[in-house]
Backbone as JSON, one array per atom type, in Angstrom:
{
  "sequence": "MNGELFSSVFVLLLVLDPLGNIPFVLSLLRNVPQSRRPAIILRECAIAVVVLIVFLFVGDHLLVAMKLSDPALEIAGGLILFLIALRMVFPPADRGSAEHEMDGEPFIVPLAVPMIAGPSALATVLLASRQSGQMTVWLSAVVIASAINAVCLLASGWFARLFGKAGMEALERLMGLILTTMAVQMLISGIRIAFRLG",
  "N": [[22.6, 28.64, 55.21], [25.74, 28.13, 56.49], [29.16, 27.34, 55.39], [30.48, 25.48, 57.13], [28.36, 24.38, 58.58], [26.85, 23.23, 56.52], [28.72, 21.3, 55.62], [28.94, 19.72, 57.93], [26.33, 18.72, 58.2], [26.19, 17.26, 55.82], [28.17, 15.28, 56.21], [27.06, 13.91, 58.41], [24.7, 12.96, 57.25], [25.72, 11.19, 55.37], [26.79, 9.3, 57.1], [24.54, 8.52, 58.6], [23.06, 7.4, 56.56], [20.37, 7.26, 55.23], [19.06, 6.39, 52.83], [20.26, 3.92, 52.37], [19.26, 2.55, 54.53], [16.61, 2.18, 54.02], [15.6, -0.34, 52.86], [15.9, -1.96, 55.15], [14.13, -0.73, 56.98], [11.66, -1.06, 55.66], [11.48, -3.84, 55.69], [11.51, -4.32, 58.44], [9.16, -3.11, 59.34], [7.2, -4.48, 58.1], [5.11, -6.1, 59.06], [3.59, -4.3, 60.42], [0.71, -2.22, 60.66], [-0.08, -0.02, 57.95], [-0.99, 2.54, 58.64], [0.17, 3.01, 61.1], [2.88, 3.2, 60.74], [4.17, 5.78, 60.07], [4.06, 7.14, 62.6], [5.58, 5.46, 64.23], [8.11, 5.6, 62.98], [8.7, 8.35, 63.3], [8.76, 8.51, 66.11], [10.92, 6.81, 66.76], [12.99, 8.11, 65.39], [13.06, 10.5, 66.85], [13.92, 9.57, 69.35], [16.46, 8.68, 68.63], [17.67, 11.13, 67.94], [17.82, 12.39, 70.43], [19.64, 10.67, 71.73], [21.93, 11.07, 70.12], [22.43, 13.81, 70.56], [22.99, 13.84, 73.29], [25.4, 12.38, 73.31], [26.89, 14.18, 71.83], [27.32, 16.31, 73.59], [28.46, 15.16, 75.88], [30.6, 13.88, 74.91], [33.11, 15.22, 74.65], [34.01, 15.37, 77.31], [34.31, 12.67, 77.9], [36.37, 11.93, 76.14], [38.46, 13.58, 76.99], [38.82, 12.57, 79.54], [39.81, 10.09, 78.87], [42.22, 10.83, 77.87], [42.94, 11.31, 75.13], [44.64, 12.26, 72.18], [44.43, 14.93, 69.7], [45.44, 14.23, 67.03], [45.24, 11.42, 67.21], [42.49, 11.13, 67.45], [41.64, 12.14, 65.0], [42.78, 10.33, 63.19], [41.54, 7.99, 64.08], [38.89, 8.68, 63.58], [38.98, 8.86, 60.78], [39.52, 6.18, 60.12], [37.2, 4.95, 61.1], [35.19, 6.15, 59.49], [36.11, 5.22, 57.04], [35.7, 2.45, 57.23], [32.92, 2.44, 57.44], [32.31, 3.46, 54.93], [33.26, 1.39, 53.3], [31.39, -0.6, 53.89], [29.19, 0.55, 52.75], [29.85, 0.68, 50.05], [30.38, -2.01, 49.55], [28.01, -3.68, 50.54], [26.78, -5.91, 53.17], [25.51, -9.17, 52.39], [23.14, -9.95, 53.65], [21.76, -7.71, 54.4], [18.85, -5.92, 55.18], [17.29, -8.14, 54.89], [14.76, -10.72, 55.36], [15.11, -11.61, 57.93], [15.07, -9.54, 59.69], [12.49, -8.97, 60.33], [9.77, -8.26, 62.59], [7.42, -9.29, 65.07], [5.88, -7.48, 66.56], [5.65, -3.92, 67.25], [8.66, -2.08, 66.73], [10.7, -0.78, 69.36], [12.87, 1.55, 70.32], [15.14, -0.35, 70.06], [15.46, -2.31, 67.15], [15.51, 0.03, 65.66], [15.78, 2.88, 66.41], [18.16, 2.71, 67.88], [20.4, 0.23, 67.04], [20.19, 1.29, 64.41], [19.73, 3.98, 63.47], [20.94, 5.85, 65.41], [23.59, 4.62, 65.57], [26.77, 2.88, 66.15], [28.56, 4.16, 64.33], [27.41, 6.73, 63.83], [27.31, 7.73, 66.44], [30.03, 7.72, 67.07], [30.91, 9.63, 65.25], [29.68, 12.09, 66.12], [30.79, 12.14, 68.61], [33.54, 12.47, 68.11], [33.35, 14.9, 66.82], [32.51, 16.62, 68.84], [34.8, 16.9, 70.26], [36.65, 17.98, 68.46], [35.53, 20.23, 67.22], [35.05, 23.71, 67.71], [32.68, 24.98, 67.71], [29.92, 24.27, 69.04], [27.24, 24.8, 68.67], [26.92, 24.75, 65.94], [27.3, 22.02, 65.31], [25.23, 20.96, 66.84], [23.02, 22.03, 65.53], [23.49, 20.78, 63.09], [23.11, 18.08, 63.73], [20.37, 18.09, 64.33], [19.25, 18.99, 61.89], [20.23, 17.08, 60.01], [19.11, 14.77, 61.11], [16.41, 15.36, 60.82], [16.18, 15.38, 58.0], [16.87, 12.73, 57.57], [14.7, 11.48, 58.84], [12.59, 12.3, 57.17], [13.31, 11.0, 54.8], [13.08, 8.31, 55.62], [10.37, 8.24, 56.24], [9.39, 8.46, 53.7], [10.04, 6.05, 52.63], [8.71, 3.95, 51.25], [7.94, 5.23, 48.88], [10.46, 5.96, 47.8], [11.52, 3.41, 47.37], [9.84, 2.43, 45.39], [10.34, 4.31, 43.39], [13.14, 4.25, 42.7], [13.76, 1.55, 42.68], [15.28, -1.65, 43.47], [17.88, -1.93, 42.36], [18.54, 0.73, 41.75], [18.55, 1.92, 44.32], [20.7, 0.59, 45.47], [22.77, 1.51, 43.84], [22.81, 4.27, 44.45], [23.55, 4.18, 47.14], [26.13, 3.12, 46.95], [27.39, 5.19, 45.58], [27.32, 7.24, 47.53], [28.94, 5.99, 49.35], [31.42, 6.01, 48.03], [31.99, 8.75, 48.04], [32.18, 9.19, 50.78], [34.42, 7.63, 51.29], [36.57, 9.09, 50.18], [36.53, 11.31, 51.89], [37.18, 10.08, 54.3], [39.79, 9.18, 53.79], [41.07, 11.64, 53.51], [40.86, 12.61, 56.14], [42.5, 10.75, 57.45], [45.0, 11.32, 56.25], [45.38, 13.96, 57.13], [45.45, 13.57, 59.95], [47.75, 11.93, 60.2], [49.73, 13.62, 59.21], [49.73, 15.63, 61.2], [50.38, 14.13, 63.47], [52.96, 13.15, 62.91], [54.28, 15.45, 62.31], [54.54, 16.4, 59.61], [54.14, 18.61, 58.18]],
  "CA": [[23.44, 27.6, 55.84], [27.14, 28.41, 56.18], [29.93, 26.21, 54.88], [30.75, 24.46, 58.15], [27.11, 23.71, 58.89], [26.54, 22.36, 55.37], [29.65, 20.18, 55.64], [28.59, 18.85, 59.06], [25.08, 18.03, 57.85], [26.51, 16.31, 54.75], [28.88, 14.14, 56.81], [26.12, 13.14, 59.23], [23.78, 12.25, 56.37], [26.44, 10.04, 54.82], [26.94, 8.3, 58.16], [23.2, 8.0, 58.93], [22.74, 6.57, 55.4], [18.93, 6.99, 55.19], [18.67, 5.6, 51.65], [20.71, 2.54, 52.58], [18.46, 1.92, 55.59], [15.22, 2.02, 53.6], [15.2, -1.76, 52.82], [15.81, -2.45, 56.53], [12.9, -0.2, 57.57], [10.53, -1.71, 55.01], [11.41, -5.21, 56.19], [11.23, -4.28, 59.87], [7.77, -2.68, 59.58], [6.34, -5.19, 57.16], [3.93, -6.62, 59.75], [2.94, -3.2, 61.13], [-0.27, -1.56, 59.8], [0.41, 1.15, 57.22], [-1.34, 3.78, 59.34], [1.02, 3.17, 62.29], [4.3, 3.31, 60.39], [4.75, 7.12, 60.25], [4.2, 7.45, 64.02], [6.7, 4.67, 64.74], [9.35, 6.15, 62.43], [8.95, 9.64, 63.96], [9.13, 8.25, 67.51], [12.26, 6.24, 66.81], [13.92, 9.16, 64.98], [13.17, 11.44, 67.98], [14.77, 8.92, 70.36], [17.83, 8.68, 68.1], [18.17, 12.5, 68.04], [18.17, 12.61, 71.84], [20.87, 9.91, 72.0], [23.04, 11.74, 69.43], [22.71, 15.09, 71.23], [23.65, 13.51, 74.56], [26.79, 12.04, 72.99], [27.57, 15.38, 71.35], [27.69, 17.17, 74.7], [29.3, 14.47, 76.88], [31.73, 13.27, 74.22], [34.36, 15.9, 74.96], [34.42, 14.98, 78.66], [34.76, 11.28, 77.83], [37.66, 11.87, 75.46], [39.46, 14.2, 77.87], [39.06, 11.62, 80.63], [40.62, 9.01, 78.32], [43.5, 11.43, 77.47], [43.19, 11.04, 73.72], [45.15, 13.44, 71.47], [43.7, 15.3, 68.49], [45.81, 13.38, 65.89], [44.68, 10.08, 67.39], [41.06, 11.22, 67.17], [41.44, 12.33, 63.57], [43.09, 9.06, 62.53], [40.48, 7.05, 64.44], [37.69, 9.08, 62.83], [39.17, 8.47, 59.39], [39.37, 4.73, 60.02], [35.78, 4.63, 61.29], [34.46, 6.54, 58.28], [36.53, 4.35, 55.95], [35.0, 1.17, 57.4], [31.52, 2.68, 57.09], [32.26, 3.61, 53.47], [33.42, 0.06, 52.7], [30.11, -1.31, 54.02], [28.25, 1.15, 51.81], [30.25, 0.27, 48.69], [30.24, -3.47, 49.51], [27.09, -4.0, 51.65], [26.62, -7.34, 53.47], [24.46, -9.8, 51.58], [21.89, -10.17, 54.39], [21.19, -6.45, 54.84], [17.47, -5.73, 54.76], [16.63, -9.42, 54.62], [13.57, -11.01, 56.14], [15.43, -11.94, 59.3], [14.86, -8.36, 60.51], [11.07, -8.8, 60.6], [9.37, -8.38, 63.97], [6.0, -9.54, 65.23], [5.26, -6.28, 67.07], [6.29, -2.66, 66.88], [9.99, -1.87, 67.31], [10.81, 0.33, 70.31], [14.28, 1.88, 70.56], [15.96, -1.35, 69.36], [16.73, -1.93, 66.52], [15.34, 1.15, 64.72], [16.45, 4.09, 66.91], [19.52, 2.23, 68.19], [21.57, 0.9, 66.46], [20.11, 1.61, 62.99], [19.92, 5.42, 63.25], [22.02, 6.27, 66.32], [24.46, 3.45, 65.7], [28.17, 3.16, 66.53], [29.21, 5.11, 63.42], [26.88, 8.07, 64.08], [27.74, 8.13, 67.77], [31.47, 8.02, 67.0], [31.07, 10.88, 64.51], [29.37, 13.24, 66.97], [31.74, 12.11, 69.71], [34.76, 13.11, 67.61], [33.03, 16.29, 66.5], [32.43, 17.38, 70.09], [36.18, 17.13, 70.69], [37.43, 18.73, 67.48], [34.89, 21.49, 66.81], [34.87, 24.72, 68.75], [31.34, 25.54, 67.57], [28.96, 23.22, 69.37], [25.92, 25.14, 68.12], [26.9, 24.29, 64.54], [27.08, 20.58, 65.29], [23.89, 20.71, 67.35], [22.12, 22.31, 64.4], [23.72, 19.75, 62.07], [22.45, 16.84, 64.2], [18.92, 18.26, 64.19], [18.9, 19.07, 60.45], [20.49, 15.78, 59.37], [18.13, 13.82, 61.64], [15.13, 15.68, 60.2], [16.24, 14.87, 56.63], [16.83, 11.27, 57.7], [13.32, 11.1, 59.16], [11.78, 12.49, 55.96], [13.66, 9.91, 53.87], [12.52, 7.06, 56.12], [8.92, 8.33, 56.08], [9.1, 8.26, 52.28], [10.75, 4.84, 52.22], [7.94, 3.23, 50.24], [8.02, 6.0, 47.64], [11.82, 5.82, 47.28], [11.7, 2.04, 46.9], [9.14, 2.3, 44.1], [10.93, 5.21, 42.39], [14.47, 3.83, 42.26], [13.91, 0.11, 42.59], [16.39, -2.21, 44.26], [19.17, -1.62, 41.73], [18.79, 2.16, 41.9], [18.9, 2.19, 45.71], [22.06, 0.09, 45.69], [23.69, 2.4, 43.14], [22.9, 5.51, 45.23], [24.32, 3.93, 48.36], [27.53, 2.96, 46.58], [27.9, 6.52, 45.26], [27.58, 7.91, 48.8], [30.09, 5.31, 49.96], [32.63, 6.5, 47.37], [32.24, 10.11, 48.54], [32.63, 9.06, 52.17], [35.77, 7.07, 51.26], [37.53, 10.18, 49.97], [36.56, 12.11, 53.12], [37.9, 9.29, 55.31], [41.22, 9.21, 53.44], [41.57, 12.98, 53.83], [41.01, 12.68, 57.59], [43.68, 9.96, 57.79], [46.18, 12.08, 55.82], [45.5, 15.1, 58.04], [45.87, 13.08, 61.25], [49.13, 11.44, 60.12], [50.6, 14.8, 59.07], [49.85, 16.29, 62.51], [51.06, 13.23, 64.41], [54.39, 13.01, 62.57], [54.79, 16.78, 61.98], [54.97, 16.36, 58.21], [53.89, 19.9, 57.55]],
  "C": [[24.9, 27.87, 55.47], [27.88, 27.14, 55.8], [30.14, 25.11, 55.89], [29.49, 23.68, 58.5], [26.72, 22.75, 57.76], [27.42, 21.12, 55.37], [29.3, 19.19, 56.75], [27.33, 18.05, 58.78], [25.36, 16.94, 56.81], [27.2, 15.07, 55.32], [27.91, 13.27, 57.62], [25.14, 12.36, 58.36], [24.45, 11.04, 55.73], [26.55, 8.92, 55.84], [25.59, 7.68, 58.52], [22.68, 7.1, 57.82], [21.24, 6.24, 55.31], [18.49, 6.14, 54.01], [19.08, 4.14, 51.8], [19.89, 1.8, 53.62], [17.01, 1.66, 55.18], [14.8, 0.55, 53.49], [15.04, -2.36, 54.22], [14.5, -2.0, 57.16], [11.67, -0.89, 56.97], [10.35, -3.14, 55.51], [10.98, -5.24, 57.65], [9.76, -3.98, 60.15], [6.77, -3.4, 58.69], [5.04, -5.67, 57.81], [3.18, -5.56, 60.55], [1.93, -2.55, 60.19], [0.28, -0.28, 59.19], [0.16, 2.44, 57.98], [-0.46, 4.05, 60.55], [2.47, 3.46, 61.95], [4.87, 4.72, 60.55], [5.0, 7.48, 61.71], [5.39, 6.72, 64.62], [8.03, 5.26, 64.27], [9.69, 7.47, 63.12], [9.38, 9.44, 65.4], [10.56, 7.75, 67.61], [13.32, 7.26, 66.39], [14.13, 10.17, 66.11], [14.07, 10.86, 69.06], [16.22, 8.96, 69.91], [18.45, 10.07, 68.2], [18.62, 12.8, 69.46], [19.49, 11.91, 72.18], [22.08, 10.61, 71.37], [23.43, 13.05, 70.12], [23.41, 14.87, 72.56], [25.12, 13.2, 74.32], [27.56, 13.26, 72.52], [28.1, 16.21, 72.52], [28.57, 16.47, 75.75], [30.55, 13.88, 76.25], [33.07, 13.88, 74.58], [34.89, 15.48, 76.33], [34.95, 13.54, 78.68], [36.16, 11.19, 77.22], [38.78, 12.5, 76.28], [39.83, 13.24, 78.99], [39.94, 10.46, 80.16], [41.97, 9.49, 77.8], [43.88, 11.09, 76.04], [43.61, 12.32, 73.01], [44.33, 13.71, 70.21], [44.12, 14.48, 67.26], [45.23, 11.97, 65.99], [43.2, 10.06, 67.07], [40.81, 11.35, 65.67], [41.72, 11.04, 62.8], [42.0, 8.03, 62.82], [39.2, 7.38, 63.68], [37.79, 8.7, 61.36], [38.99, 6.97, 59.18], [37.91, 4.31, 60.14], [34.98, 4.95, 60.03], [34.83, 5.64, 57.1], [35.82, 2.99, 56.02], [33.52, 1.3, 57.06], [31.38, 2.74, 55.57], [32.39, 2.26, 52.77], [32.11, -0.73, 52.76], [29.06, -0.74, 53.07], [28.56, 0.73, 50.38], [30.07, -1.23, 48.5], [29.33, -3.91, 50.66], [27.01, -5.5, 51.89], [25.41, -7.91, 52.75], [23.13, -9.89, 52.3], [21.25, -8.88, 54.85], [19.79, -6.28, 54.29], [16.74, -7.02, 54.48], [15.47, -9.64, 55.58], [13.87, -11.35, 57.58], [15.21, -10.77, 60.24], [13.38, -8.16, 60.86], [10.78, -9.02, 62.07], [7.87, -8.61, 64.01], [5.26, -8.28, 65.68], [5.97, -5.03, 66.58], [7.67, -2.56, 67.5], [9.96, -0.68, 68.26], [12.26, 0.47, 70.72], [15.2, 0.94, 69.77], [15.05, -2.11, 68.39], [16.65, -0.67, 65.66], [16.07, 2.41, 65.19], [17.92, 3.8, 67.18], [19.54, 0.73, 67.91], [21.41, 1.36, 65.02], [20.38, 3.09, 62.72], [21.09, 5.93, 64.11], [22.9, 5.06, 66.6], [25.88, 3.85, 66.07], [28.83, 4.2, 65.65], [28.73, 6.54, 63.66], [27.33, 8.59, 65.44], [29.22, 8.5, 67.78], [31.71, 9.35, 66.29], [30.8, 12.09, 65.39], [30.31, 13.3, 68.17], [33.04, 12.8, 69.31], [34.53, 14.59, 67.32], [33.02, 17.15, 67.75], [33.82, 17.71, 70.61], [36.9, 18.11, 69.76], [36.84, 20.1, 67.15], [34.75, 22.44, 67.98], [33.48, 25.34, 68.72], [30.28, 24.46, 67.79], [27.58, 23.51, 68.79], [25.8, 24.7, 66.67], [26.61, 22.81, 64.47], [25.73, 20.19, 65.86], [22.86, 20.94, 66.25], [22.25, 21.23, 63.33], [23.03, 18.44, 62.45], [20.95, 16.94, 63.98], [18.51, 18.25, 62.73], [19.08, 17.72, 59.76], [19.47, 14.74, 59.83], [16.76, 14.08, 61.04], [15.08, 15.17, 58.76], [16.17, 13.35, 56.62], [15.42, 10.79, 57.96], [12.42, 11.21, 57.94], [12.04, 11.36, 54.96], [13.03, 8.59, 54.32], [10.99, 7.07, 56.01], [8.51, 8.07, 54.63], [9.75, 6.99, 51.74], [10.01, 4.05, 51.13], [8.02, 3.91, 48.89], [9.39, 5.86, 47.0], [12.03, 4.43, 46.68], [11.02, 1.83, 45.55], [9.81, 3.14, 43.01], [12.23, 4.67, 41.82], [14.58, 2.33, 42.01], [15.12, -0.36, 43.37], [17.75, -1.83, 43.68], [19.53, -0.14, 41.9], [19.2, 2.53, 43.31], [20.33, 1.75, 46.0], [23.09, 1.0, 45.02], [23.89, 3.71, 43.91], [23.75, 5.31, 46.48], [25.81, 3.78, 48.04], [28.16, 4.31, 46.22], [28.22, 7.29, 46.54], [28.77, 7.29, 49.5], [31.4, 5.78, 49.35], [33.0, 7.9, 47.86], [32.79, 10.04, 49.96], [34.04, 8.49, 52.24], [36.82, 8.17, 51.09], [37.65, 11.07, 51.2], [37.35, 11.39, 54.2], [39.4, 9.32, 55.05], [41.83, 10.57, 53.77], [41.77, 13.15, 55.33], [42.25, 11.91, 58.04], [44.96, 10.71, 57.44], [46.44, 13.24, 56.78], [46.01, 14.67, 59.4], [47.31, 12.61, 61.27], [50.11, 12.61, 59.99], [50.82, 15.48, 60.42], [50.67, 15.43, 63.47], [52.57, 13.16, 64.17], [55.03, 14.33, 62.12], [55.35, 16.83, 60.55], [54.67, 17.65, 57.46], [52.46, 20.09, 57.09]]
}
């Protein structure tokens, strides 16, 4: 895995936040038989991958049509990642609560969209399609990151038992801190280009 591919996969994993979504998945599938859960998770992850890939390839055309400049995209991407990071470091109190329980099996909503292929993930691949000249790298990154995300969600019960609630929260906050530094760097880069600061 080359450097750009590794970096792209890492960014997508931070945005997809599989560990942070584990409490949501456990709550959402609480009333679903244990034997059906892996099939549901794999189906929803596959749907999310398709949505992300579609946005990856049509994103450039959308942004060109809207006449958005590269500095504006970089600053917007930094702001988006910064807001995501804030939610990871300071998660909402009702995340993963019992209000997410469903009587039947989830289909597309809310597991595939917006939990996996949510606004943050879609915005990330949308910006990537505009900024990166190597679409195959980002396509591979989407597939690899989505596969890792699926594995984490399939092992959600094991992760919950291994780390406990406090451990899961600590891991998510650590990923949020890393994502914060990446977001700030994107903002600095975008501002430098926009104002020709060198």
